[in-house]
């Protein structure tokens, strides 16, 4: 690790207008003492459980996340899904029409959508044919305006994780911020990069409560980084980006032990891979560290349509470069997986077209 690459240099990557920004100060930010009568925020005074503005800093929720993840509260951002954190990365670091970001391909589609919305160039670097990381090519396409590098590990849609040593090399050699999206980390054998966060001021780790924690409907994404970067996120986000109902549900659901569910998903993944592989029309099942598998088949659209006709939907990724003829299948319950397999079996036998 290059110790000289300290946080002061990283903070210089922040857009000048954001560095200068005076954030909106909420009524509840301005006074910290004990108060019994709130006449400061123009709220409705009649209690219905939701008449007061929620905590703009999400302190209690962050404390629970901190305990779960072994990270300090000041290193945590909670957003309206990881998608908010992705968008904030652009708004904080990239000057529209001037700066660029580097991203792997194929990968999660929101990096490009967020870039397009923010008028930021994306330099996509195709993964190798086995979906391994082209470290050299990623470094080579960077220039002085390359502010961010998006990596996703385990990667969506390929399902594989990248070796930590390769990501560390990128952290050390790339002059911008490396954003590692770990939405699927709980299903992986690989360790999260949260353990190396203190050594890398240019690392932002994204995780989410949508997958292993089972809260996709609540829209709660997490970002972890150096406290100075997290302070900038807090400045730029909408003041009340997380609503009280969502926070209450999340606090309750975070008490649940999700280990058994994650273990079952992993067990199902192990069970269905060889079954999928045994079909004649399945050419390859890519090794997966996530809660889905990418499957290369003879005729992706035909297989997709047959599944749809039986009211089972998977994700057709066949039009994406590097994923030709591929379907992405989420691991469901054992019963759901059996149903999917049964439809494919009948399709193979020629009973369904
Ligand atoms: N990152 C990756 C890699 C994803 O695949 C997804 C959703 N499919 C997300 C982030 C979005 O997560 P969230 O629900 O937290 O917005």
XYZ file of C-alpha atoms and ligand atoms in Angstrom:
369
model
C 0.000 0.000 0.000
C 1.280 3.403 -1.016
C 0.955 5.340 2.240
C 1.462 8.651 0.430
C -1.913 8.146 -1.217
C -3.580 9.678 1.786
C -7.015 11.074 2.297
C -5.964 14.663 1.565
C -5.111 13.705 -2.002
C -8.377 11.805 -2.371
C -10.356 14.793 -1.129
C -8.773 16.833 -3.920
C -10.602 14.566 -6.366
C -13.920 15.914 -5.055
C -15.549 18.388 -7.475
C -14.651 21.969 -6.551
C -18.333 23.020 -6.203
C -18.942 20.133 -3.799
C -15.855 20.973 -1.764
C -17.220 24.499 -1.370
C -20.809 23.403 -0.726
C -22.670 24.629 2.324
C -25.150 21.804 2.890
C -28.781 22.278 3.828
C -29.022 22.346 7.567
C -32.128 20.585 8.846
C -34.052 21.899 11.831
C -32.941 18.862 13.846
C -29.286 19.359 12.932
C -29.020 22.767 14.492
C -29.664 22.025 18.163
C -28.309 18.997 20.000
C -29.727 19.327 23.559
C -32.829 17.741 25.138
C -36.111 19.120 23.807
C -39.717 18.328 24.724
C -41.621 20.729 22.484
C -40.761 20.847 18.817
C -41.784 24.086 17.172
C -38.837 24.279 14.815
C -39.671 22.215 11.722
C -43.177 23.274 10.678
C -44.465 19.757 11.311
C -47.999 18.746 12.140
C -47.988 18.590 15.979
C -50.598 15.794 16.289
C -48.919 12.460 16.872
C -49.712 9.668 14.402
C -46.303 7.995 14.570
C -45.032 9.674 11.412
C -45.744 13.380 11.836
C -42.127 14.270 12.716
C -39.188 14.335 10.291
C -36.907 11.302 10.641
C -33.284 11.383 11.816
C -31.350 12.747 8.797
C -28.216 10.932 10.014
C -29.925 7.569 10.625
C -27.888 7.146 13.808
C -29.700 4.119 15.278
C -29.836 2.246 11.991
C -26.153 2.962 11.381
C -25.296 1.688 14.864
C -26.941 -1.635 14.041
C -25.164 -1.794 10.676
C -21.881 -0.877 12.398
C -22.291 -3.745 14.882
C -23.167 -6.217 12.113
C -20.330 -5.201 9.826
C -17.605 -4.365 12.341
C -17.241 -0.853 10.919
C -17.476 2.498 12.766
C -20.613 4.624 12.297
C -18.566 7.441 10.729
C -17.511 5.084 7.944
C -21.104 4.295 6.916
C -23.556 5.914 4.492
C -27.131 4.642 4.153
C -28.864 5.406 0.876
C -32.119 4.838 -0.972
C -30.734 1.581 -2.373
C -27.133 1.181 -3.522
C -28.302 3.088 -6.554
C -28.310 6.302 -4.517
C -24.721 5.644 -3.431
C -23.687 4.976 -7.039
C -25.283 8.235 -8.187
C -23.660 10.162 -5.334
C -20.233 8.883 -6.389
C -20.768 10.609 -9.747
C -22.222 13.779 -8.283
C -19.395 14.081 -5.754
C -16.372 13.221 -7.870
C -17.164 13.770 -11.557
C -17.412 17.093 -13.350
C -20.052 16.528 -16.090
C -18.689 16.684 -19.618
C -15.098 16.580 -18.388
C -14.287 13.703 -16.055
C -14.576 10.019 -16.859
C -14.986 6.744 -14.995
C -13.709 3.266 -15.717
C -15.988 0.259 -15.380
C -15.789 -3.433 -16.096
C -18.139 -5.009 -18.657
C -20.353 -6.931 -18.470
C -21.464 -5.670 -15.100
C -24.325 -4.023 -13.234
C -26.184 -1.637 -15.561
C -26.620 1.264 -13.141
C -22.985 2.405 -13.366
C -23.583 3.380 -16.996
C -27.077 4.772 -16.439
C -25.842 6.964 -13.586
C -22.905 8.074 -15.730
C -25.225 8.956 -18.623
C -27.579 10.893 -16.342
C -24.620 12.837 -14.976
C -23.083 13.353 -18.441
C -19.914 11.497 -17.512
C -17.950 9.343 -19.980
C -17.680 5.643 -19.114
C -14.608 3.767 -20.294
C -15.793 0.190 -20.285
C -13.150 -2.501 -20.165
C -14.371 -5.924 -21.237
C -13.625 -8.710 -18.755
C -11.545 -11.591 -20.092
C -13.483 -14.426 -21.703
C -13.598 -16.362 -18.413
C -14.806 -13.139 -16.732
C -11.487 -12.630 -14.942
C -10.250 -9.102 -14.309
C -8.112 -7.433 -17.021
C -6.037 -5.505 -14.465
C -3.517 -4.126 -16.939
C -6.178 -2.888 -19.376
C -8.114 -1.207 -16.548
C -5.008 0.698 -15.491
C -4.067 1.579 -19.035
C -7.314 3.283 -19.935
C -7.046 5.747 -17.035
C -6.031 9.350 -17.588
C -5.888 12.415 -15.359
C -9.661 12.859 -15.582
C -10.452 9.282 -14.522
C -12.074 9.819 -11.137
C -13.724 6.498 -10.378
C -13.235 2.832 -11.188
C -16.284 0.581 -10.722
C -15.665 -3.061 -9.878
C -18.400 -5.472 -8.856
C -17.376 -8.540 -6.863
C -19.098 -10.976 -6.990
C -19.930 -9.572 -10.384
C -23.431 -9.258 -11.753
C -24.197 -10.969 -14.187
C -21.195 -13.325 -14.330
C -21.342 -14.370 -10.650
C -17.579 -14.635 -10.064
C -15.484 -12.756 -7.497
C -12.160 -11.128 -8.244
C -9.038 -11.998 -6.223
C -8.380 -9.467 -3.470
C -4.741 -9.116 -4.548
C -5.858 -7.846 -7.974
C -8.247 -5.315 -6.463
C -5.495 -4.188 -4.082
C -3.199 -3.624 -7.030
C -5.848 -1.407 -8.617
C -6.301 0.436 -5.310
C -2.584 1.086 -5.169
C -1.988 2.028 -8.775
C -5.187 3.788 -9.895
C -5.030 7.484 -9.033
C -8.787 7.840 -8.491
C -11.351 6.207 -6.222
C -12.091 2.495 -6.583
C -15.751 1.643 -5.938
C -16.205 -2.056 -5.183
C -19.832 -3.155 -5.330
C -20.271 -6.085 -2.933
C -24.056 -6.438 -3.265
C -23.660 -10.242 -3.341
C -20.767 -10.642 -0.876
C -22.843 -12.553 1.691
C -23.232 -15.465 -0.735
C -19.504 -15.628 -1.464
C -16.570 -17.524 0.027
C -14.436 -14.434 -0.507
C -13.913 -12.012 2.339
C -15.363 -8.521 2.090
C -12.939 -5.681 1.398
C -14.290 -3.958 4.527
C -11.334 -5.542 6.322
C -8.886 -3.441 4.276
C -10.870 -0.199 4.360
C -8.540 1.458 6.935
C -5.530 0.965 4.649
C -7.133 2.423 1.520
C -8.512 5.964 1.634
C -9.438 5.637 -2.052
C -11.761 2.662 -1.465
C -15.553 2.857 -1.383
C -17.302 -0.463 -0.675
C -20.971 -0.740 -1.615
C -23.250 -3.289 0.002
C -27.015 -3.524 0.262
C -29.786 -4.788 2.522
C -31.675 -5.876 -0.633
C -30.109 -9.300 -1.142
C -28.964 -11.528 1.751
C -30.822 -9.372 4.300
C -34.049 -9.696 2.341
C -35.148 -6.051 2.325
C -35.249 -5.124 -1.379
C -38.603 -3.375 -0.919
C -37.220 -1.074 1.787
C -34.569 0.393 -0.551
C -31.595 0.489 1.774
C -28.127 0.517 0.260
C -24.890 0.914 2.173
C -21.601 2.571 1.358
C -18.460 2.263 3.470
C -15.419 4.516 3.160
C -13.045 6.846 4.988
C -14.959 9.184 7.333
C -14.043 12.258 5.252
C -15.575 10.730 2.139
C -18.659 9.710 4.114
C -18.990 13.310 5.360
C -19.167 14.471 1.752
C -21.865 11.868 1.031
C -23.811 13.229 4.029
C -23.488 16.771 2.656
C -24.687 15.948 -0.862
C -27.523 13.487 -0.156
C -31.118 14.668 0.281
C -31.470 15.645 3.951
C -34.097 12.982 4.759
C -33.126 10.347 2.199
C -34.281 7.448 4.414
C -37.839 7.514 5.711
C -38.884 6.515 9.223
C -41.058 3.551 8.191
C -38.130 2.069 6.260
C -35.732 2.622 9.140
C -38.111 1.022 11.636
C -38.612 -2.049 9.466
C -34.884 -2.327 8.835
C -34.042 -2.082 12.530
C -36.486 -4.919 13.223
C -35.341 -7.069 10.306
C -31.669 -6.526 11.102
C -32.213 -8.389 14.401
C -33.008 -11.495 12.353
C -30.346 -14.102 11.780
C -30.124 -14.508 8.002
C -27.371 -17.135 8.101
C -29.779 -20.040 7.610
C -31.378 -18.394 4.563
C -28.000 -17.587 3.028
C -26.830 -21.148 3.710
C -29.923 -22.553 1.995
C -29.419 -20.341 -1.067
C -25.802 -21.487 -1.271
C -26.846 -25.110 -0.826
C -29.444 -24.732 -3.580
C -26.833 -23.158 -5.836
C -24.603 -26.190 -5.293
C -27.538 -28.523 -5.936
C -28.844 -26.964 -9.144
C -25.557 -26.280 -10.948
C -24.902 -29.924 -11.904
C -28.595 -30.429 -12.699
C -28.530 -27.463 -15.073
C -25.270 -28.718 -16.527
C -26.837 -32.075 -17.296
C -29.261 -30.568 -19.823
C -28.270 -31.036 -23.473
C -29.200 -27.474 -24.347
C -27.061 -26.038 -21.538
C -23.566 -25.383 -22.792
C -22.058 -23.923 -19.649
C -22.952 -22.911 -16.121
C -20.479 -20.290 -14.961
C -19.120 -20.725 -11.427
C -21.046 -18.415 -9.104
C -20.308 -16.779 -5.785
C -23.672 -15.006 -5.779
C -27.383 -15.847 -5.430
C -27.736 -16.423 -9.170
C -26.050 -18.410 -11.901
C -25.241 -17.379 -15.444
C -26.065 -20.158 -17.886
C -25.024 -20.365 -21.536
C -27.590 -22.263 -23.571
C -28.262 -23.194 -27.193
C -31.191 -20.846 -27.707
C -31.555 -18.333 -24.908
C -34.721 -16.703 -26.176
C -36.512 -20.012 -26.755
C -35.667 -21.205 -23.261
C -36.672 -17.855 -21.786
C -40.022 -17.956 -23.589
C -40.750 -21.492 -22.418
C -40.070 -20.496 -18.819
C -42.238 -17.388 -19.197
C -45.079 -19.469 -20.634
C -44.925 -21.502 -17.408
C -44.912 -18.251 -15.401
C -41.266 -18.493 -14.376
C -39.167 -15.474 -15.214
C -35.379 -15.395 -15.466
C -33.170 -12.623 -16.837
C -32.263 -12.762 -20.509
C -28.704 -11.418 -20.755
C -28.077 -12.756 -24.254
C -27.931 -9.323 -25.910
C -25.066 -8.205 -23.646
C -21.535 -8.397 -25.002
C -19.687 -11.261 -23.337
C -22.984 -12.904 -22.284
C -24.181 -14.072 -25.694
C -26.738 -16.932 -25.377
C -26.843 -16.470 -21.600
C -29.683 -16.468 -19.111
C -29.187 -15.350 -15.520
C -31.161 -17.459 -13.091
C -31.719 -16.315 -9.502
C -31.576 -19.062 -6.867
C -35.081 -19.358 -5.416
C -36.565 -21.613 -2.767
C -36.029 -25.379 -3.297
C -39.625 -25.610 -4.616
C -39.133 -22.709 -7.038
C -35.861 -24.161 -8.289
C -37.498 -27.556 -8.766
C -40.257 -25.959 -10.817
C -37.725 -24.205 -13.037
C -35.771 -27.449 -13.496
C -38.923 -29.401 -14.264
C -39.902 -26.938 -17.019
C -36.417 -27.201 -18.526
C -36.636 -30.982 -18.394
C -39.914 -30.977 -20.298
C -38.482 -28.450 -22.763
C -35.537 -30.777 -23.405
C -37.850 -33.713 -23.933
C -39.583 -31.702 -26.619
C -42.860 -31.378 -24.733
C -42.726 -27.596 -24.521
C -42.096 -25.275 -27.414
N -25.332 -3.625 -7.140
C -25.496 -4.723 -7.862
C -24.299 -5.417 -8.383
C -26.780 -5.215 -8.140
O -26.913 -6.306 -8.883
C -27.897 -4.523 -7.639
C -29.321 -4.926 -7.894
N -29.599 -5.916 -8.709
C -27.671 -3.387 -6.889
C -26.386 -2.957 -6.648
C -28.818 -2.552 -6.391
O -29.025 -2.740 -5.078
P -30.075 -1.851 -4.282
O -31.310 -2.670 -4.188
O -29.399 -1.642 -2.969
O -30.283 -0.563 -5.037
